CSV table of C-alpha atoms in Angstrom, one decimal:
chain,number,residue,atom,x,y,z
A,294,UNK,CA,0.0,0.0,0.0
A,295,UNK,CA,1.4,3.5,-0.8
A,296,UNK,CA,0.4,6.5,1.1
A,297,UNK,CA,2.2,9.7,0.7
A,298,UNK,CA,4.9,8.4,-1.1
A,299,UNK,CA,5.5,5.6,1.7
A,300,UNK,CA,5.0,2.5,1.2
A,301,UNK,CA,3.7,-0.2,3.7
A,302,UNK,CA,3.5,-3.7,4.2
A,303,UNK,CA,4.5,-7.2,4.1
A,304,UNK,CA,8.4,-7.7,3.9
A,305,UNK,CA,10.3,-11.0,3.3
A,306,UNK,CA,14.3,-11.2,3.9
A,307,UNK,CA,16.8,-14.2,3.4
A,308,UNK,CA,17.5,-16.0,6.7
A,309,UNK,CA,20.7,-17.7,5.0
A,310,UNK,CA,23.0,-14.8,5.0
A,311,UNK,CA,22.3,-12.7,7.9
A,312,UNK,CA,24.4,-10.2,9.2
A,313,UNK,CA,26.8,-10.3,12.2
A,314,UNK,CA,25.1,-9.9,15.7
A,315,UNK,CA,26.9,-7.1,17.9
A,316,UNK,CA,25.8,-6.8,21.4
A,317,UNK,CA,25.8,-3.3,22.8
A,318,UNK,CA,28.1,-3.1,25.9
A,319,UNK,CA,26.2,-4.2,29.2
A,320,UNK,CA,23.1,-5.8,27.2
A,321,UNK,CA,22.6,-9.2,27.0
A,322,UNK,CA,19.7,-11.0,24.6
A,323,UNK,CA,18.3,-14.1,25.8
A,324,UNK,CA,15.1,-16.2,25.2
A,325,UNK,CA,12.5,-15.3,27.2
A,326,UNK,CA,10.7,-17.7,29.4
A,327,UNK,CA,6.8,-18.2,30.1
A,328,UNK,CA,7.8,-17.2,33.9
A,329,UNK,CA,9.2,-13.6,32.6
A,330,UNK,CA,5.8,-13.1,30.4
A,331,UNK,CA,4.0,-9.8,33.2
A,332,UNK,CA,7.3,-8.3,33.0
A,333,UNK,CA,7.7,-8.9,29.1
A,334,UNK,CA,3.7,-7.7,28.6
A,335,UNK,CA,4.6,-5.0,31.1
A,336,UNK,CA,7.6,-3.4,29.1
A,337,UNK,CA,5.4,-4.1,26.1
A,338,UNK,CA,2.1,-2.2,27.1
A,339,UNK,CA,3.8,0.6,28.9
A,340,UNK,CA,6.5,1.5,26.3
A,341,UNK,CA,3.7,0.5,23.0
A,342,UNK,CA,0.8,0.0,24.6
A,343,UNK,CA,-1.9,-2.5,23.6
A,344,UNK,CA,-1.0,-2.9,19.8
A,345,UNK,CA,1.3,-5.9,20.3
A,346,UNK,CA,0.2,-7.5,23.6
A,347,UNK,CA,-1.1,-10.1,22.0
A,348,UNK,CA,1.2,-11.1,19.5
A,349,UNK,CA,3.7,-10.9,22.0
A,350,UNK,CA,2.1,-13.3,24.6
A,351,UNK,CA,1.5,-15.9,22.0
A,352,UNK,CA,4.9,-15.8,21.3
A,353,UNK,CA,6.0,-16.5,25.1
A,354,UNK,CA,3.8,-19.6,25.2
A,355,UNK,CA,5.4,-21.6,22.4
A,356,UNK,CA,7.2,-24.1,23.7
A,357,UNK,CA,10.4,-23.0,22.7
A,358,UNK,CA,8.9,-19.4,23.1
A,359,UNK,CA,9.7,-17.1,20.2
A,360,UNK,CA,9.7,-13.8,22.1
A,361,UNK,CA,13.3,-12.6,22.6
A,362,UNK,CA,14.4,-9.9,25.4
A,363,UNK,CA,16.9,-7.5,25.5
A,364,UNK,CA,18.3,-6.7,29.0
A,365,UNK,CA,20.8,-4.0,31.2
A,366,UNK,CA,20.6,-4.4,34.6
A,367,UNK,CA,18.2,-7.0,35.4
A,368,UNK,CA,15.7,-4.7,33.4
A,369,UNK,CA,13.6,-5.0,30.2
A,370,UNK,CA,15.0,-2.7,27.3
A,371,UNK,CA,13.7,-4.6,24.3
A,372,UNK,CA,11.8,-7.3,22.4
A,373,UNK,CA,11.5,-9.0,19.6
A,374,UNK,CA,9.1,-12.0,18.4
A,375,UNK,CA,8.4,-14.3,15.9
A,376,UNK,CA,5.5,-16.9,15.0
A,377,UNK,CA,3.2,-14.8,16.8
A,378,UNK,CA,1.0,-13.7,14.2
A,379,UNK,CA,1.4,-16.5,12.0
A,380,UNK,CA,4.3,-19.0,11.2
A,381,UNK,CA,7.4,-18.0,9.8
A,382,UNK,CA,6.4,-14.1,10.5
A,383,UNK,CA,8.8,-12.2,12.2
A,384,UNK,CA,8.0,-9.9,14.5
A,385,UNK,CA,6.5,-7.1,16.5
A,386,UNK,CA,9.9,-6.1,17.5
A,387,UNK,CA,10.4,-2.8,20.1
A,388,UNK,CA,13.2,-0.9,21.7
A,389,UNK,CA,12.7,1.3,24.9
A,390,UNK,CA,13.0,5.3,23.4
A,391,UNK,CA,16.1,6.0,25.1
A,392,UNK,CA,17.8,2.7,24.0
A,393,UNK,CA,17.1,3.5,20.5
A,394,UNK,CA,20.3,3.7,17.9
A,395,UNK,CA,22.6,2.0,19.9
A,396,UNK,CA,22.6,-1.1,18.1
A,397,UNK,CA,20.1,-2.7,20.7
A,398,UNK,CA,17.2,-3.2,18.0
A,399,UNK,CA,19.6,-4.7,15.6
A,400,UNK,CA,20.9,-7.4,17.9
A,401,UNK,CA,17.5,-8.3,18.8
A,402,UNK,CA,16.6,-8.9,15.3
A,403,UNK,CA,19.3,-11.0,14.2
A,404,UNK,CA,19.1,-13.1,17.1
A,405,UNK,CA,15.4,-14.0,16.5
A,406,UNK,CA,16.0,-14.3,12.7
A,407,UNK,CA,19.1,-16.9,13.8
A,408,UNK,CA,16.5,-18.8,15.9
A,409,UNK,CA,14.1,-18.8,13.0
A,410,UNK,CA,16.7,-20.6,10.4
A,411,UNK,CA,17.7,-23.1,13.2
A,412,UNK,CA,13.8,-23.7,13.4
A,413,UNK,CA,14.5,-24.7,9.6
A,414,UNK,CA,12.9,-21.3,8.2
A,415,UNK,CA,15.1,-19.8,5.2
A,416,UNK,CA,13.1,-17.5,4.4
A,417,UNK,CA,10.8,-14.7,6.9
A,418,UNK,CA,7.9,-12.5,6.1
A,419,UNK,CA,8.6,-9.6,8.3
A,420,UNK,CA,5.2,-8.5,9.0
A,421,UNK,CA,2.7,-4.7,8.4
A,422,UNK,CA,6.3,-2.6,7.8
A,423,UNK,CA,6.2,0.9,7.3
A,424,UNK,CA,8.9,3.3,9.0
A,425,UNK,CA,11.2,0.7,9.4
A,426,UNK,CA,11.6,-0.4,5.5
A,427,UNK,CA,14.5,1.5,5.0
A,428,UNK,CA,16.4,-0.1,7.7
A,429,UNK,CA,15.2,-3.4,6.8
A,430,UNK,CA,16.5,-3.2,3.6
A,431,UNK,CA,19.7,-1.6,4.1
A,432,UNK,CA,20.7,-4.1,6.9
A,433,UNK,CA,18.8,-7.6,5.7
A,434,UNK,CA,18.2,-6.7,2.1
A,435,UNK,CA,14.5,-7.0,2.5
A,436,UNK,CA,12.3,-6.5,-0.2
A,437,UNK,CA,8.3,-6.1,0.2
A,438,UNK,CA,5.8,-8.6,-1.0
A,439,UNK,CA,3.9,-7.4,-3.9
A,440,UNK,CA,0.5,-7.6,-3.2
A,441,UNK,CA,1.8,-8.0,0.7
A,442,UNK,CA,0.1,-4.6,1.8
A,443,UNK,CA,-2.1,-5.3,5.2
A,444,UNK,CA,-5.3,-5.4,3.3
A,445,UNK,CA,-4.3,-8.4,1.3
A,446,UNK,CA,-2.0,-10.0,4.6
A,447,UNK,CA,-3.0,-12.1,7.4
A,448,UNK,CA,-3.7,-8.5,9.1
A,449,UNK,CA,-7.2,-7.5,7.1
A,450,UNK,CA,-9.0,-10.0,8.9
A,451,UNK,CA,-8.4,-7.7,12.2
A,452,UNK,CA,-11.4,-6.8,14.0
A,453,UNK,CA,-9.8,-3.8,13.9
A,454,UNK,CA,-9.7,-1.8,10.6
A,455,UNK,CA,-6.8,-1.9,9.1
């Protein structure tokens, strides 16, 4: 879909060749577990609100779950998921404001995208992408889906409009 000269919608990258995954100094990424889910849908709700609770908690019960934290002391500073939506979609993915462009986000993404190829994915639809297309193209060479806009996704049948 194109709206003022911006495009949205579906993406799909390469899980084959991904980049190198650089850890900020002081944050750590691990898997997070169905014990750490309030604190996950806490950081979740107060940093995005409601938009991606449930995509997120879906994601922390799989069994592996497919929600990924980041952390600096002890605390929440970032998520990212994948088979939440659907299989084989990545994503909602979030960084807290003042963690932003540190590399934090980026690290958080290749680590779930790792996780998805050892699942046996090689490819990932990167799901409703908007803002973020640049970025996803510059650093995973993702291309949108034609025909991939929300309205002809997984996302139209929202009870919400999309």
């Amino acid at each position: 879909m194109e709206e003022n000269g911006r495009r949205s919608g579906d993406m799909l990258t390469r899980l084959m060749e991904l980049p190198a995954e650089t850890l900020p100094e002081g944050v750590r990424i691990v898997r997070a577990l169905a014990l750490d889910k309030g604190k996950v849908l806490d950081f979740v709700r107060e940093n995005f609100g409601e938009g991606w609770l449930g995509e997120c908690e879906a994601a922390l019960l799989h069994q592996p779950s497919g929600c990924y934290i980041a952390i600096r002391n002890r605390q929440v500073i970032g998520f990212a998921c994948y088979d939440a939506t659907a299989p084989d979609f990545f994503g909602p993915i979030g960084v807290a404001g003042e963690e932003r462009g540190k590399g934090v986000g980026a690290a958080l993404l290749v680590r779930t995208l790792r996780a998805m190829r050892e699942q046996g994915y090689v490819y990932a639809v990167i799901g409703w992408v908007d803002d973020a297309a640049p970025f996803y193209r510059k650093f995973l060479g993702a291309e949108f889906i034609d025909g991939g806009g929300p309205e002809h996704s997984i996302f139209r049948d929202r009870i919400e409009a999309v």
